[in-house]
């Protein structure tokens, strides 16, 4: 029972911390993270209410009312967060203020303490229906990602993040909806599971990247590269390969921009939007291609030394990048070429 309480409450506690983190980050960098911060906050409030109600049934009815009321903002905040990255921004007041007024009025005229039957039979059902309607409304922002799946295109980190948030909210809604047939605590456990799954997924995807998932390529939105500049970059970009500049283990985006005589910002935008990857990922691909050439032709050197000759600054980064890109270890690749 102690472990059950621990894992149930863990998600809510970390949800509060992440909510605070995104709220602070929003002030500094990205206003849209306010919606994400508030989404995590209302989810955490709903979850912590479930945890304490399950383990301490005598909990104050006022707290129960607050926890249930928080649910009405989950759907709108999910929609507003996903919408905030689109070209056509929704008016957040329309999706927030009416529900806040409604829940305040219900709390005053039909407090949970005195009208538990009405809350259980009507109000809670209405909240979960509204939550589901917003899940349906938010689905349109998943369609471009689904299209990428169908076309077998690589997903951006931001695509993975959006999909994770959407499916996470859907999964938690489903957990609470079927709680009558399973257990009331399933919703809380689901939140913990979903939260950690999303975080681990993004840590894994970003472990070798210089940017974080909420500072994705969307920062270039509405700042398209003009055609003349694009042509100039395309003509010059081959210099990185021709001169093998990537063999320098300390080669940076700034170094590349100076060599190509363009701004660092424009080059970063070109690599992210046109080539569809981060600069560090692109350089790793160049280095792996060089390593493949050396592994095929050089037999008197250790594999580790060939990694350094390819521009990698350590054995571990070489082996990790090579395995990720080719699906084989350097030794396996060299052996396959010698047959």
mmCIF file of C-alpha atoms in Angstrom:
data_model
loop_
_atom_site.group_PDB
_atom_site.id
_atom_site.type_symbol
_atom_site.label_atom_id
_atom_site.label_comp_id
_atom_site.label_asym_id
_atom_site.label_seq_id
_atom_site.Cartn_x
_atom_site.Cartn_y
_atom_site.Cartn_z
ATOM 1 C CA UNK A 1 0.000 0.000 0.000
ATOM 2 C CA UNK A 2 2.902 2.344 0.794
ATOM 3 C CA UNK A 3 4.460 1.737 -2.628
ATOM 4 C CA UNK A 4 1.105 2.292 -4.302
ATOM 5 C CA UNK A 5 0.765 5.654 -2.565
ATOM 6 C CA UNK A 6 4.346 6.584 -3.440
ATOM 7 C CA UNK A 7 4.005 5.875 -7.169
ATOM 8 C CA UNK A 8 0.560 7.452 -7.322
ATOM 9 C CA UNK A 9 1.697 10.679 -5.693
ATOM 10 C CA UNK A 10 5.056 10.783 -7.485
ATOM 11 C CA UNK A 11 3.542 11.848 -10.795
ATOM 12 C CA UNK A 12 1.545 14.658 -9.200
ATOM 13 C CA UNK A 13 4.576 15.946 -7.288
ATOM 14 C CA UNK A 14 6.770 15.984 -10.379
ATOM 15 C CA UNK A 15 3.904 17.451 -12.381
ATOM 16 C CA UNK A 16 3.918 20.431 -10.014
ATOM 17 C CA UNK A 17 7.685 20.800 -10.425
ATOM 18 C CA UNK A 18 7.474 20.648 -14.225
ATOM 19 C CA UNK A 19 4.610 23.127 -14.169
ATOM 20 C CA UNK A 20 6.801 25.556 -12.244
ATOM 21 C CA UNK A 21 9.720 24.914 -14.573
ATOM 22 C CA UNK A 22 7.735 25.648 -17.727
ATOM 23 C CA UNK A 23 6.172 28.723 -16.121
ATOM 24 C CA UNK A 24 9.652 30.137 -15.420
ATOM 25 C CA UNK A 25 10.859 29.140 -18.866
ATOM 26 C CA UNK A 26 7.841 30.819 -20.467
ATOM 27 C CA UNK A 27 8.832 34.152 -18.963
ATOM 28 C CA UNK A 28 12.301 33.853 -20.427
ATOM 29 C CA UNK A 29 11.800 32.249 -23.801
ATOM 30 C CA UNK A 30 8.471 30.888 -24.922
ATOM 31 C CA UNK A 31 5.074 32.309 -23.998
ATOM 32 C CA UNK A 32 3.276 29.204 -25.262
ATOM 33 C CA UNK A 33 4.766 27.258 -22.369
ATOM 34 C CA UNK A 34 2.336 29.051 -20.066
ATOM 35 C CA UNK A 35 -0.367 26.818 -21.506
ATOM 36 C CA UNK A 36 1.822 23.761 -20.960
ATOM 37 C CA UNK A 37 2.593 24.869 -17.415
ATOM 38 C CA UNK A 38 -1.090 25.350 -16.599
ATOM 39 C CA UNK A 39 -1.987 22.029 -18.250
ATOM 40 C CA UNK A 40 0.476 20.176 -16.025
ATOM 41 C CA UNK A 41 -0.790 22.141 -13.019
ATOM 42 C CA UNK A 42 -4.462 21.239 -13.458
ATOM 43 C CA UNK A 43 -3.567 17.629 -14.218
ATOM 44 C CA UNK A 44 -1.472 17.492 -11.038
ATOM 45 C CA UNK A 45 -4.295 19.008 -8.980
ATOM 46 C CA UNK A 46 -6.692 16.417 -10.364
ATOM 47 C CA UNK A 47 -4.258 13.596 -9.678
ATOM 48 C CA UNK A 48 -3.354 14.651 -6.135
ATOM 49 C CA UNK A 49 -7.057 14.851 -5.322
ATOM 50 C CA UNK A 50 -7.470 11.262 -6.530
ATOM 51 C CA UNK A 51 -4.511 10.076 -4.486
ATOM 52 C CA UNK A 52 -5.641 11.589 -1.222
ATOM 53 C CA UNK A 53 -9.270 10.640 -1.762
ATOM 54 C CA UNK A 54 -8.258 7.024 -2.402
ATOM 55 C CA UNK A 55 -5.978 6.738 0.619
ATOM 56 C CA UNK A 56 -7.805 9.129 2.972
ATOM 57 C CA UNK A 57 -11.544 8.954 2.140
ATOM 58 C CA UNK A 58 -12.362 11.428 4.928
ATOM 59 C CA UNK A 59 -10.599 14.186 2.989
ATOM 60 C CA UNK A 60 -12.339 17.569 2.941
ATOM 61 C CA UNK A 61 -15.128 17.835 0.359
ATOM 62 C CA UNK A 62 -13.851 21.289 -0.582
ATOM 63 C CA UNK A 63 -10.589 19.711 -1.752
ATOM 64 C CA UNK A 64 -12.558 17.162 -3.762
ATOM 65 C CA UNK A 65 -14.485 19.995 -5.418
ATOM 66 C CA UNK A 66 -11.238 21.790 -6.340
ATOM 67 C CA UNK A 67 -9.762 18.607 -7.797
ATOM 68 C CA UNK A 68 -12.835 17.872 -9.904
ATOM 69 C CA UNK A 69 -13.152 21.495 -11.011
ATOM 70 C CA UNK A 70 -9.558 21.476 -12.274
ATOM 71 C CA UNK A 71 -10.569 18.853 -14.820
ATOM 72 C CA UNK A 72 -12.611 21.357 -16.784
ATOM 73 C CA UNK A 73 -9.420 23.181 -17.797
ATOM 74 C CA UNK A 74 -7.469 20.119 -18.996
ATOM 75 C CA UNK A 75 -9.110 19.942 -22.421
ATOM 76 C CA UNK A 76 -8.983 23.690 -23.185
ATOM 77 C CA UNK A 77 -5.337 23.968 -22.104
ATOM 78 C CA UNK A 78 -4.369 20.979 -24.244
ATOM 79 C CA UNK A 79 -6.053 22.617 -27.223
ATOM 80 C CA UNK A 80 -4.529 26.044 -26.532
ATOM 81 C CA UNK A 81 -1.023 24.626 -26.142
ATOM 82 C CA UNK A 82 -1.136 22.718 -29.436
ATOM 83 C CA UNK A 83 -2.855 25.643 -31.156
ATOM 84 C CA UNK A 84 -0.208 28.093 -29.935
ATOM 85 C CA UNK A 85 2.268 26.647 -32.473
ATOM 86 C CA UNK A 86 -0.146 26.992 -35.401
ATOM 87 C CA UNK A 87 -0.479 29.943 -37.735
ATOM 88 C CA UNK A 88 -4.059 30.694 -36.684
ATOM 89 C CA UNK A 89 -4.034 31.450 -32.967
ATOM 90 C CA UNK A 90 -7.186 30.872 -30.936
ATOM 91 C CA UNK A 91 -8.460 33.477 -28.494
ATOM 92 C CA UNK A 92 -7.534 31.911 -25.153
ATOM 93 C CA UNK A 93 -10.149 33.948 -23.298
ATOM 94 C CA UNK A 94 -12.971 32.180 -25.133
ATOM 95 C CA UNK A 95 -11.639 28.798 -24.040
ATOM 96 C CA UNK A 96 -10.793 29.726 -20.453
ATOM 97 C CA UNK A 97 -12.964 32.433 -18.932
ATOM 98 C CA UNK A 98 -16.429 30.844 -19.553
ATOM 99 C CA UNK A 99 -15.363 27.610 -17.836
ATOM 100 C CA UNK A 100 -13.821 29.447 -14.904
ATOM 101 C CA UNK A 101 -17.042 31.425 -14.453
ATOM 102 C CA UNK A 102 -19.130 28.250 -14.782
ATOM 103 C CA UNK A 103 -17.163 26.273 -12.194
ATOM 104 C CA UNK A 104 -17.104 29.230 -9.818
ATOM 105 C CA UNK A 105 -20.889 29.566 -10.090
ATOM 106 C CA UNK A 106 -21.402 25.827 -9.581
ATOM 107 C CA UNK A 107 -19.096 25.907 -6.572
ATOM 108 C CA UNK A 108 -21.098 28.718 -5.028
ATOM 109 C CA UNK A 109 -24.647 27.590 -5.794
ATOM 110 C CA UNK A 110 -24.082 23.835 -5.823
ATOM 111 C CA UNK A 111 -21.112 23.141 -3.487
ATOM 112 C CA UNK A 112 -19.910 19.570 -3.493
ATOM 113 C CA UNK A 113 -20.390 19.364 0.274
ATOM 114 C CA UNK A 114 -24.166 19.741 -0.054
ATOM 115 C CA UNK A 115 -24.801 18.381 -3.546
ATOM 116 C CA UNK A 116 -22.623 15.297 -3.947
ATOM 117 C CA UNK A 117 -25.307 13.446 -5.895
ATOM 118 C CA UNK A 118 -25.623 16.261 -8.461
ATOM 119 C CA UNK A 119 -21.849 16.438 -8.868
ATOM 120 C CA UNK A 120 -21.457 12.679 -9.242
ATOM 121 C CA UNK A 121 -24.355 12.222 -11.643
ATOM 122 C CA UNK A 122 -24.294 15.370 -13.764
ATOM 123 C CA UNK A 123 -21.426 17.795 -13.223
ATOM 124 C CA UNK A 124 -18.581 15.277 -13.322
ATOM 125 C CA UNK A 125 -20.074 13.601 -16.405
ATOM 126 C CA UNK A 126 -20.299 17.000 -18.090
ATOM 127 C CA UNK A 127 -16.682 17.788 -17.242
ATOM 128 C CA UNK A 128 -15.422 14.516 -18.686
ATOM 129 C CA UNK A 129 -17.549 14.991 -21.813
ATOM 130 C CA UNK A 130 -16.120 18.492 -22.280
ATOM 131 C CA UNK A 131 -12.604 17.107 -21.747
ATOM 132 C CA UNK A 132 -13.200 14.505 -24.460
ATOM 133 C CA UNK A 133 -14.639 17.076 -26.876
ATOM 134 C CA UNK A 134 -11.445 19.091 -26.609
ATOM 135 C CA UNK A 135 -9.403 15.942 -27.212
ATOM 136 C CA UNK A 136 -11.352 15.510 -30.453
ATOM 137 C CA UNK A 137 -10.914 19.203 -31.301
ATOM 138 C CA UNK A 138 -7.153 18.946 -30.683
ATOM 139 C CA UNK A 139 -6.820 15.934 -32.968
ATOM 140 C CA UNK A 140 -6.436 18.173 -36.030
ATOM 141 C CA UNK A 141 -2.979 19.131 -34.749
ATOM 142 C CA UNK A 142 -2.019 15.458 -34.823
ATOM 143 C CA UNK A 143 -2.947 15.023 -38.488
ATOM 144 C CA UNK A 144 0.356 16.427 -39.902
ATOM 145 C CA UNK A 145 2.266 14.074 -37.609
ATOM 146 C CA UNK A 146 0.138 11.123 -38.726
ATOM 147 C CA UNK A 147 0.863 12.065 -42.334
ATOM 148 C CA UNK A 148 4.588 11.921 -41.584
ATOM 149 C CA UNK A 149 4.084 8.433 -40.175
ATOM 150 C CA UNK A 150 2.311 7.354 -43.348
ATOM 151 C CA UNK A 151 5.051 8.821 -45.539
ATOM 152 C CA UNK A 152 7.705 7.295 -43.254
ATOM 153 C CA UNK A 153 9.292 10.703 -42.680
ATOM 154 C CA UNK A 154 11.456 11.442 -39.653
ATOM 155 C CA UNK A 155 9.627 13.192 -36.847
ATOM 156 C CA UNK A 156 10.995 16.385 -35.343
ATOM 157 C CA UNK A 157 11.513 16.478 -31.605
ATOM 158 C CA UNK A 158 8.579 18.863 -31.375
ATOM 159 C CA UNK A 159 6.371 16.376 -33.241
ATOM 160 C CA UNK A 160 7.248 13.679 -30.725
ATOM 161 C CA UNK A 161 6.561 16.072 -27.858
ATOM 162 C CA UNK A 162 3.131 17.078 -29.233
ATOM 163 C CA UNK A 163 2.178 13.476 -29.862
ATOM 164 C CA UNK A 164 3.300 12.474 -26.375
ATOM 165 C CA UNK A 165 1.319 15.260 -24.713
ATOM 166 C CA UNK A 166 -1.800 14.495 -26.735
ATOM 167 C CA UNK A 167 -1.712 10.732 -26.196
ATOM 168 C CA UNK A 168 -0.828 11.247 -22.537
ATOM 169 C CA UNK A 169 -3.903 13.403 -21.912
ATOM 170 C CA UNK A 170 -6.054 10.960 -23.874
ATOM 171 C CA UNK A 171 -4.697 8.028 -21.877
ATOM 172 C CA UNK A 172 -5.342 9.759 -18.547
ATOM 173 C CA UNK A 173 -8.897 10.661 -19.639
ATOM 174 C CA UNK A 174 -9.464 7.040 -20.598
ATOM 175 C CA UNK A 175 -8.051 5.807 -17.275
ATOM 176 C CA UNK A 176 -10.520 7.942 -15.316
ATOM 177 C CA UNK A 177 -13.403 7.094 -17.633
ATOM 178 C CA UNK A 178 -13.006 3.357 -17.077
ATOM 179 C CA UNK A 179 -12.109 3.733 -13.383
ATOM 180 C CA UNK A 180 -15.539 2.356 -12.447
ATOM 181 C CA UNK A 181 -14.515 -0.926 -14.065
ATOM 182 C CA UNK A 182 -10.925 -0.987 -12.791
ATOM 183 C CA UNK A 183 -9.784 1.095 -9.821
ATOM 184 C CA UNK A 184 -10.052 4.778 -8.949
ATOM 185 C CA UNK A 185 -6.307 4.995 -8.411
ATOM 186 C CA UNK A 186 -5.592 3.911 -12.012
ATOM 187 C CA UNK A 187 -5.849 7.528 -13.177
ATOM 188 C CA UNK A 188 -3.127 8.669 -10.772
ATOM 189 C CA UNK A 189 -0.865 5.763 -11.663
ATOM 190 C CA UNK A 190 -1.465 6.473 -15.351
ATOM 191 C CA UNK A 191 -0.342 10.069 -14.916
ATOM 192 C CA UNK A 192 2.880 8.978 -13.217
ATOM 193 C CA UNK A 193 3.519 6.421 -15.939
ATOM 194 C CA UNK A 194 2.753 8.800 -18.807
ATOM 195 C CA UNK A 195 4.772 11.660 -17.304
ATOM 196 C CA UNK A 196 7.911 9.592 -16.827
ATOM 197 C CA UNK A 197 7.530 7.877 -20.193
ATOM 198 C CA UNK A 198 7.375 11.244 -21.960
ATOM 199 C CA UNK A 199 10.321 12.671 -20.024
ATOM 200 C CA UNK A 200 12.494 9.584 -20.598
ATOM 201 C CA UNK A 201 11.594 9.523 -24.279
ATOM 202 C CA UNK A 202 12.612 13.129 -24.734
ATOM 203 C CA UNK A 203 15.783 12.770 -22.687
ATOM 204 C CA UNK A 204 16.743 9.834 -24.899
ATOM 205 C CA UNK A 205 15.996 11.734 -28.092
ATOM 206 C CA UNK A 206 17.820 14.855 -26.907
ATOM 207 C CA UNK A 207 20.749 13.258 -25.073
ATOM 208 C CA UNK A 208 23.152 14.181 -27.863
ATOM 209 C CA UNK A 209 21.472 17.378 -29.002
ATOM 210 C CA UNK A 210 22.220 20.945 -28.004
ATOM 211 C CA UNK A 211 18.587 22.093 -27.965
ATOM 212 C CA UNK A 212 15.730 21.084 -25.710
ATOM 213 C CA UNK A 213 12.336 19.851 -26.824
ATOM 214 C CA UNK A 214 10.518 23.100 -26.165
ATOM 215 C CA UNK A 215 13.116 25.168 -28.068
ATOM 216 C CA UNK A 216 12.510 23.364 -31.342
ATOM 217 C CA UNK A 217 12.807 24.549 -34.871
ATOM 218 C CA UNK A 218 9.520 26.388 -34.515
ATOM 219 C CA UNK A 219 11.553 29.403 -33.355
ATOM 220 C CA UNK A 220 12.055 30.160 -37.058
ATOM 221 C CA UNK A 221 8.330 30.300 -37.741
ATOM 222 C CA UNK A 222 7.271 33.144 -40.043
ATOM 223 C CA UNK A 223 10.943 33.914 -40.850
ATOM 224 C CA UNK A 224 11.427 32.129 -44.160
ATOM 225 C CA UNK A 225 14.776 32.264 -45.922
ATOM 226 C CA UNK A 226 14.498 34.293 -49.132
ATOM 227 C CA UNK A 227 15.210 32.488 -52.409
ATOM 228 C CA UNK A 228 18.478 34.298 -53.187
ATOM 229 C CA UNK A 229 19.938 33.510 -49.767
ATOM 230 C CA UNK A 230 18.745 29.916 -50.080
ATOM 231 C CA UNK A 231 20.496 29.512 -53.442
ATOM 232 C CA UNK A 232 23.717 30.987 -52.054
ATOM 233 C CA UNK A 233 23.696 28.600 -49.099
ATOM 234 C CA UNK A 234 23.047 25.590 -51.339
ATOM 235 C CA UNK A 235 25.940 26.576 -53.581
ATOM 236 C CA UNK A 236 28.335 27.045 -50.674
ATOM 237 C CA UNK A 237 27.204 24.273 -48.346
ATOM 238 C CA UNK A 238 29.234 21.587 -50.105
ATOM 239 C CA UNK A 239 32.391 23.327 -48.849
ATOM 240 C CA UNK A 240 31.905 21.612 -45.498
ATOM 241 C CA UNK A 241 32.250 18.249 -47.227
ATOM 242 C CA UNK A 242 34.767 19.268 -49.880
ATOM 243 C CA UNK A 243 37.177 20.725 -47.318
ATOM 244 C CA UNK A 244 36.277 18.054 -44.749
ATOM 245 C CA UNK A 245 35.827 20.751 -42.131
ATOM 246 C CA UNK A 246 33.917 18.273 -39.987
ATOM 247 C CA UNK A 247 37.151 16.402 -39.240
ATOM 248 C CA UNK A 248 37.895 19.088 -36.688
ATOM 249 C CA UNK A 249 36.381 17.622 -33.478
ATOM 250 C CA UNK A 250 35.661 21.158 -32.249
ATOM 251 C CA UNK A 251 33.897 22.232 -35.454
ATOM 252 C CA UNK A 252 30.841 24.318 -34.529
ATOM 253 C CA UNK A 253 27.882 25.977 -36.181
ATOM 254 C CA UNK A 254 29.665 29.299 -35.773
ATOM 255 C CA UNK A 255 32.750 27.958 -37.566
ATOM 256 C CA UNK A 256 30.597 26.729 -40.444
ATOM 257 C CA UNK A 257 28.782 30.068 -40.696
ATOM 258 C CA UNK A 258 32.104 31.935 -40.922
ATOM 259 C CA UNK A 259 33.365 29.558 -43.616
ATOM 260 C CA UNK A 260 30.178 29.958 -45.671
ATOM 261 C CA UNK A 261 30.065 33.720 -44.997
ATOM 262 C CA UNK A 262 26.495 33.698 -43.694
ATOM 263 C CA UNK A 263 25.004 34.382 -40.284
ATOM 264 C CA UNK A 264 24.877 31.650 -37.704
ATOM 265 C CA UNK A 265 21.113 32.103 -37.365
ATOM 266 C CA UNK A 266 20.443 31.665 -41.101
ATOM 267 C CA UNK A 267 22.658 28.581 -41.285
ATOM 268 C CA UNK A 268 20.911 27.046 -38.279
ATOM 269 C CA UNK A 269 17.533 27.720 -39.880
ATOM 270 C CA UNK A 270 18.675 26.184 -43.176
ATOM 271 C CA UNK A 271 19.931 22.996 -41.525
ATOM 272 C CA UNK A 272 16.835 22.656 -39.333
ATOM 273 C CA UNK A 273 14.135 23.492 -41.859
ATOM 274 C CA UNK A 274 15.578 22.517 -45.230
ATOM 275 C CA UNK A 275 17.688 19.525 -44.222
ATOM 276 C CA UNK A 276 15.338 18.541 -41.395
ATOM 277 C CA UNK A 277 17.934 17.880 -38.703
ATOM 278 C CA UNK A 278 20.112 19.623 -36.148
ATOM 279 C CA UNK A 279 23.602 20.830 -37.043
ATOM 280 C CA UNK A 280 25.210 18.408 -34.589
ATOM 281 C CA UNK A 281 23.297 15.476 -36.134
ATOM 282 C CA UNK A 282 24.382 16.503 -39.628
ATOM 283 C CA UNK A 283 28.054 16.702 -38.645
ATOM 284 C CA UNK A 284 27.815 13.287 -36.970
ATOM 285 C CA UNK A 285 26.448 11.867 -40.232
ATOM 286 C CA UNK A 286 29.377 13.344 -42.172
ATOM 287 C CA UNK A 287 31.814 11.894 -39.655
ATOM 288 C CA UNK A 288 30.187 8.471 -39.791
ATOM 289 C CA UNK A 289 30.415 8.485 -43.601
ATOM 290 C CA UNK A 290 34.106 9.326 -43.309
ATOM 291 C CA UNK A 291 34.546 6.556 -40.750
ATOM 292 C CA UNK A 292 32.882 4.088 -43.098
ATOM 293 C CA UNK A 293 35.370 4.998 -45.837
ATOM 294 C CA UNK A 294 38.299 4.524 -43.472
ATOM 295 C CA UNK A 295 36.948 1.228 -42.147
ATOM 296 C CA UNK A 296 36.690 -0.066 -45.707
ATOM 297 C CA UNK A 297 40.207 0.971 -46.758
ATOM 298 C CA UNK A 298 42.391 1.143 -43.643
ATOM 299 C CA UNK A 299 43.309 -2.155 -41.998
ATOM 300 C CA UNK A 300 46.487 -1.221 -40.126
ATOM 301 C CA UNK A 301 44.860 1.089 -37.618
ATOM 302 C CA UNK A 302 42.647 0.448 -34.628
ATOM 303 C CA UNK A 303 38.966 1.180 -34.952
ATOM 304 C CA UNK A 304 39.246 3.702 -32.157
ATOM 305 C CA UNK A 305 41.953 5.660 -33.983
ATOM 306 C CA UNK A 306 39.821 5.713 -37.145
ATOM 307 C CA UNK A 307 37.061 7.260 -35.077
ATOM 308 C CA UNK A 308 39.374 10.081 -34.033
ATOM 309 C CA UNK A 309 40.516 10.469 -37.654
ATOM 310 C CA UNK A 310 36.867 10.896 -38.630
ATOM 311 C CA UNK A 311 36.405 13.869 -36.332
ATOM 312 C CA UNK A 312 34.978 12.252 -33.203
ATOM 313 C CA UNK A 313 36.505 13.426 -29.951
ATOM 314 C CA UNK A 314 35.940 10.218 -27.970
ATOM 315 C CA UNK A 315 35.502 6.503 -28.453
ATOM 316 C CA UNK A 316 32.050 6.479 -26.848
ATOM 317 C CA UNK A 317 30.593 9.224 -29.081
ATOM 318 C CA UNK A 318 32.033 7.495 -32.143
ATOM 319 C CA UNK A 319 30.578 4.089 -31.289
ATOM 320 C CA UNK A 320 27.205 5.549 -30.268
ATOM 321 C CA UNK A 321 26.818 7.696 -33.386
ATOM 322 C CA UNK A 322 27.984 4.940 -35.725
ATOM 323 C CA UNK A 323 25.596 2.382 -34.244
ATOM 324 C CA UNK A 324 22.676 4.825 -34.319
ATOM 325 C CA UNK A 325 23.196 5.807 -37.962
ATOM 326 C CA UNK A 326 24.235 2.490 -39.519
ATOM 327 C CA UNK A 327 22.654 -0.025 -37.166
ATOM 328 C CA UNK A 328 26.032 -1.730 -36.796
ATOM 329 C CA UNK A 329 29.044 -1.254 -34.560
ATOM 330 C CA UNK A 330 32.236 -0.104 -36.346
ATOM 331 C CA UNK A 331 33.692 -3.599 -35.931
ATOM 332 C CA UNK A 332 30.582 -5.235 -37.379
ATOM 333 C CA UNK A 333 30.602 -2.838 -40.315
ATOM 334 C CA UNK A 334 34.291 -3.455 -41.033
ATOM 335 C CA UNK A 335 33.731 -7.196 -40.885
ATOM 336 C CA UNK A 336 30.761 -6.994 -43.253
ATOM 337 C CA UNK A 337 32.885 -5.099 -45.807
ATOM 338 C CA UNK A 338 35.735 -7.588 -45.703
ATOM 339 C CA UNK A 339 33.552 -10.478 -46.817
#
